[in-house]
């Protein structure tokens, strides 16, 4: 249980974080931790990842986000979403659905773009490579290959 605010020194700035309490499915609880304490967000992330292992073929998490893959037609997509939401509800996880994206392709995740076709680096990460001239003769190709090595 989170310590009451009266036991926390007034000179230490605190933030409310979720923390993971082990167990079969585990539970998240609120706790006050000193600012800059990085363990609680990491524990919440670990909780989501362990929970979503049951539906790893359709759902995965990164940081505090959940991605649900589309595995078939529209009916299957609704079933996939329902399956993940039911799992989260059973674990008593509360979601903030305001920033939800549905039917989006090219979703930016950690400087990569996720879509149905796969994962590729974002254009700004490879802008220098894209700006290189395309070799037209063999000597230019050898020079380009030497630069890469």
mmCIF file of C-alpha atoms in Angstrom:
data_model
loop_
_atom_site.group_PDB
_atom_site.id
_atom_site.type_symbol
_atom_site.label_atom_id
_atom_site.label_comp_id
_atom_site.label_asym_id
_atom_site.label_seq_id
_atom_site.Cartn_x
_atom_site.Cartn_y
_atom_site.Cartn_z
ATOM 1 C CA UNK A 1 0.000 0.000 0.000
ATOM 2 C CA UNK A 2 1.225 3.505 -0.787
ATOM 3 C CA UNK A 3 2.541 5.424 2.196
ATOM 4 C CA UNK A 4 0.257 8.219 3.359
ATOM 5 C CA UNK A 5 1.336 11.646 2.190
ATOM 6 C CA UNK A 6 1.999 12.679 5.806
ATOM 7 C CA UNK A 7 4.922 10.227 5.981
ATOM 8 C CA UNK A 8 6.554 11.684 2.899
ATOM 9 C CA UNK A 9 8.858 14.568 3.630
ATOM 10 C CA UNK A 10 7.543 17.828 2.242
ATOM 11 C CA UNK A 11 10.973 18.690 0.827
ATOM 12 C CA UNK A 12 11.030 15.652 -1.508
ATOM 13 C CA UNK A 13 8.911 15.986 -4.630
ATOM 14 C CA UNK A 14 6.957 12.827 -5.274
ATOM 15 C CA UNK A 15 4.987 11.422 -8.165
ATOM 16 C CA UNK A 16 2.289 8.800 -8.246
ATOM 17 C CA UNK A 17 3.384 5.715 -10.175
ATOM 18 C CA UNK A 18 1.925 2.307 -10.814
ATOM 19 C CA UNK A 19 3.908 -0.540 -9.328
ATOM 20 C CA UNK A 20 3.568 -4.264 -10.053
ATOM 21 C CA UNK A 21 2.671 -6.691 -7.228
ATOM 22 C CA UNK A 22 3.592 -10.197 -8.536
ATOM 23 C CA UNK A 23 1.202 -13.124 -8.461
ATOM 24 C CA UNK A 24 -0.490 -15.227 -11.122
ATOM 25 C CA UNK A 25 -1.615 -12.257 -13.191
ATOM 26 C CA UNK A 26 -0.262 -9.661 -10.790
ATOM 27 C CA UNK A 27 -1.880 -6.372 -9.966
ATOM 28 C CA UNK A 28 -0.944 -2.767 -10.436
ATOM 29 C CA UNK A 29 -1.220 -0.401 -7.503
ATOM 30 C CA UNK A 30 -0.551 3.277 -7.002
ATOM 31 C CA UNK A 31 2.466 4.293 -4.971
ATOM 32 C CA UNK A 32 4.183 7.586 -4.234
ATOM 33 C CA UNK A 33 7.845 7.515 -5.210
ATOM 34 C CA UNK A 34 10.467 10.239 -5.283
ATOM 35 C CA UNK A 35 10.630 12.067 -8.574
ATOM 36 C CA UNK A 36 13.075 10.536 -11.056
ATOM 37 C CA UNK A 37 12.489 7.038 -9.671
ATOM 38 C CA UNK A 38 12.581 5.011 -12.866
ATOM 39 C CA UNK A 39 11.708 1.581 -11.491
ATOM 40 C CA UNK A 40 7.932 1.972 -11.325
ATOM 41 C CA UNK A 41 7.333 2.726 -15.032
ATOM 42 C CA UNK A 42 9.643 -0.185 -15.867
ATOM 43 C CA UNK A 43 7.672 -2.480 -13.567
ATOM 44 C CA UNK A 44 4.370 -1.402 -15.122
ATOM 45 C CA UNK A 45 5.845 -2.114 -18.554
ATOM 46 C CA UNK A 46 7.010 -5.552 -17.388
ATOM 47 C CA UNK A 47 3.516 -6.232 -16.032
ATOM 48 C CA UNK A 48 1.890 -5.371 -19.383
ATOM 49 C CA UNK A 49 4.396 -7.491 -21.282
ATOM 50 C CA UNK A 50 3.859 -10.511 -19.024
ATOM 51 C CA UNK A 51 0.083 -10.100 -19.208
ATOM 52 C CA UNK A 52 0.053 -9.837 -23.012
ATOM 53 C CA UNK A 53 2.100 -13.030 -23.398
ATOM 54 C CA UNK A 54 -1.240 -14.845 -23.315
ATOM 55 C CA UNK A 55 -2.228 -13.063 -26.554
ATOM 56 C CA UNK A 56 1.255 -12.500 -28.005
ATOM 57 C CA UNK A 57 0.079 -13.512 -31.493
ATOM 58 C CA UNK A 58 -2.165 -10.408 -31.667
ATOM 59 C CA UNK A 59 -1.091 -8.007 -28.929
ATOM 60 C CA UNK A 60 2.234 -6.591 -27.864
ATOM 61 C CA UNK A 61 3.306 -3.712 -25.685
ATOM 62 C CA UNK A 62 6.134 -1.218 -25.717
ATOM 63 C CA UNK A 63 6.651 1.314 -22.930
ATOM 64 C CA UNK A 64 3.071 1.914 -21.763
ATOM 65 C CA UNK A 65 1.407 1.392 -25.151
ATOM 66 C CA UNK A 66 -0.422 -1.640 -26.511
ATOM 67 C CA UNK A 67 -0.487 -2.562 -30.204
ATOM 68 C CA UNK A 68 -3.148 -5.000 -31.444
ATOM 69 C CA UNK A 69 -2.358 -6.593 -34.799
ATOM 70 C CA UNK A 70 -4.956 -7.174 -37.480
ATOM 71 C CA UNK A 71 -4.971 -10.856 -38.381
ATOM 72 C CA UNK A 72 -7.814 -11.028 -40.872
ATOM 73 C CA UNK A 73 -10.885 -9.190 -42.051
ATOM 74 C CA UNK A 74 -12.790 -6.572 -40.052
ATOM 75 C CA UNK A 75 -14.692 -9.148 -37.983
ATOM 76 C CA UNK A 76 -11.441 -10.742 -36.851
ATOM 77 C CA UNK A 77 -10.054 -7.325 -35.940
ATOM 78 C CA UNK A 78 -12.978 -6.689 -33.582
ATOM 79 C CA UNK A 79 -12.456 -10.130 -32.038
ATOM 80 C CA UNK A 80 -8.738 -9.408 -31.546
ATOM 81 C CA UNK A 81 -9.499 -6.111 -29.803
ATOM 82 C CA UNK A 82 -12.165 -7.763 -27.643
ATOM 83 C CA UNK A 83 -9.773 -10.561 -26.647
ATOM 84 C CA UNK A 84 -7.063 -8.110 -25.532
ATOM 85 C CA UNK A 85 -9.554 -5.837 -23.730
ATOM 86 C CA UNK A 86 -11.100 -8.814 -21.908
ATOM 87 C CA UNK A 87 -7.657 -9.928 -20.768
ATOM 88 C CA UNK A 88 -6.854 -6.435 -19.480
ATOM 89 C CA UNK A 89 -10.239 -6.207 -17.761
ATOM 90 C CA UNK A 90 -9.682 -9.548 -15.991
ATOM 91 C CA UNK A 91 -6.368 -8.181 -14.691
ATOM 92 C CA UNK A 92 -8.155 -4.995 -13.529
ATOM 93 C CA UNK A 93 -6.068 -2.722 -15.765
ATOM 94 C CA UNK A 94 -7.589 0.694 -16.439
ATOM 95 C CA UNK A 95 -6.968 2.140 -19.907
ATOM 96 C CA UNK A 96 -6.913 5.716 -21.117
ATOM 97 C CA UNK A 97 -8.550 5.440 -24.547
ATOM 98 C CA UNK A 98 -8.188 9.120 -25.508
ATOM 99 C CA UNK A 99 -4.922 8.618 -27.438
ATOM 100 C CA UNK A 100 -6.186 5.463 -29.183
ATOM 101 C CA UNK A 101 -5.456 5.052 -32.903
ATOM 102 C CA UNK A 102 -7.576 2.615 -34.901
ATOM 103 C CA UNK A 103 -6.885 1.363 -38.415
ATOM 104 C CA UNK A 104 -3.645 3.317 -38.643
ATOM 105 C CA UNK A 105 -0.667 2.302 -40.757
ATOM 106 C CA UNK A 106 2.826 3.643 -40.360
ATOM 107 C CA UNK A 107 2.545 4.109 -36.581
ATOM 108 C CA UNK A 108 5.734 5.684 -35.182
ATOM 109 C CA UNK A 109 7.262 3.501 -32.454
ATOM 110 C CA UNK A 110 10.749 4.245 -31.112
ATOM 111 C CA UNK A 111 11.976 5.841 -34.381
ATOM 112 C CA UNK A 112 10.497 3.075 -36.534
ATOM 113 C CA UNK A 113 7.247 2.871 -38.489
ATOM 114 C CA UNK A 114 4.974 -0.099 -37.826
ATOM 115 C CA UNK A 115 2.442 -1.183 -40.437
ATOM 116 C CA UNK A 116 0.873 -4.340 -41.819
ATOM 117 C CA UNK A 117 3.795 -4.690 -44.234
ATOM 118 C CA UNK A 118 6.333 -4.834 -41.404
ATOM 119 C CA UNK A 119 8.600 -2.547 -39.447
ATOM 120 C CA UNK A 120 10.934 -0.075 -41.137
ATOM 121 C CA UNK A 121 13.106 2.788 -39.897
ATOM 122 C CA UNK A 122 11.573 6.254 -39.942
ATOM 123 C CA UNK A 123 12.730 8.408 -42.851
ATOM 124 C CA UNK A 124 14.402 10.949 -40.554
ATOM 125 C CA UNK A 125 16.657 8.191 -39.179
ATOM 126 C CA UNK A 126 17.928 7.246 -42.628
ATOM 127 C CA UNK A 127 17.764 10.684 -44.267
ATOM 128 C CA UNK A 128 21.542 10.767 -44.856
ATOM 129 C CA UNK A 129 21.473 7.389 -46.593
ATOM 130 C CA UNK A 130 18.488 8.401 -48.723
ATOM 131 C CA UNK A 131 20.305 11.604 -49.726
ATOM 132 C CA UNK A 132 23.260 9.703 -51.180
ATOM 133 C CA UNK A 133 23.417 9.697 -54.975
ATOM 134 C CA UNK A 134 22.412 6.469 -56.683
ATOM 135 C CA UNK A 135 25.476 4.841 -58.273
ATOM 136 C CA UNK A 136 25.178 4.519 -62.042
ATOM 137 C CA UNK A 137 28.463 2.875 -62.996
ATOM 138 C CA UNK A 138 30.488 0.104 -61.399
ATOM 139 C CA UNK A 139 33.224 2.380 -60.017
ATOM 140 C CA UNK A 140 30.585 4.511 -58.240
ATOM 141 C CA UNK A 141 29.049 1.357 -56.787
ATOM 142 C CA UNK A 142 32.460 0.221 -55.479
ATOM 143 C CA UNK A 143 33.022 3.655 -53.908
ATOM 144 C CA UNK A 144 29.619 3.513 -52.226
ATOM 145 C CA UNK A 145 30.325 -0.001 -50.928
ATOM 146 C CA UNK A 146 33.682 1.163 -49.547
ATOM 147 C CA UNK A 147 31.945 4.009 -47.663
ATOM 148 C CA UNK A 148 29.556 1.561 -46.026
ATOM 149 C CA UNK A 149 32.354 -0.673 -44.760
#
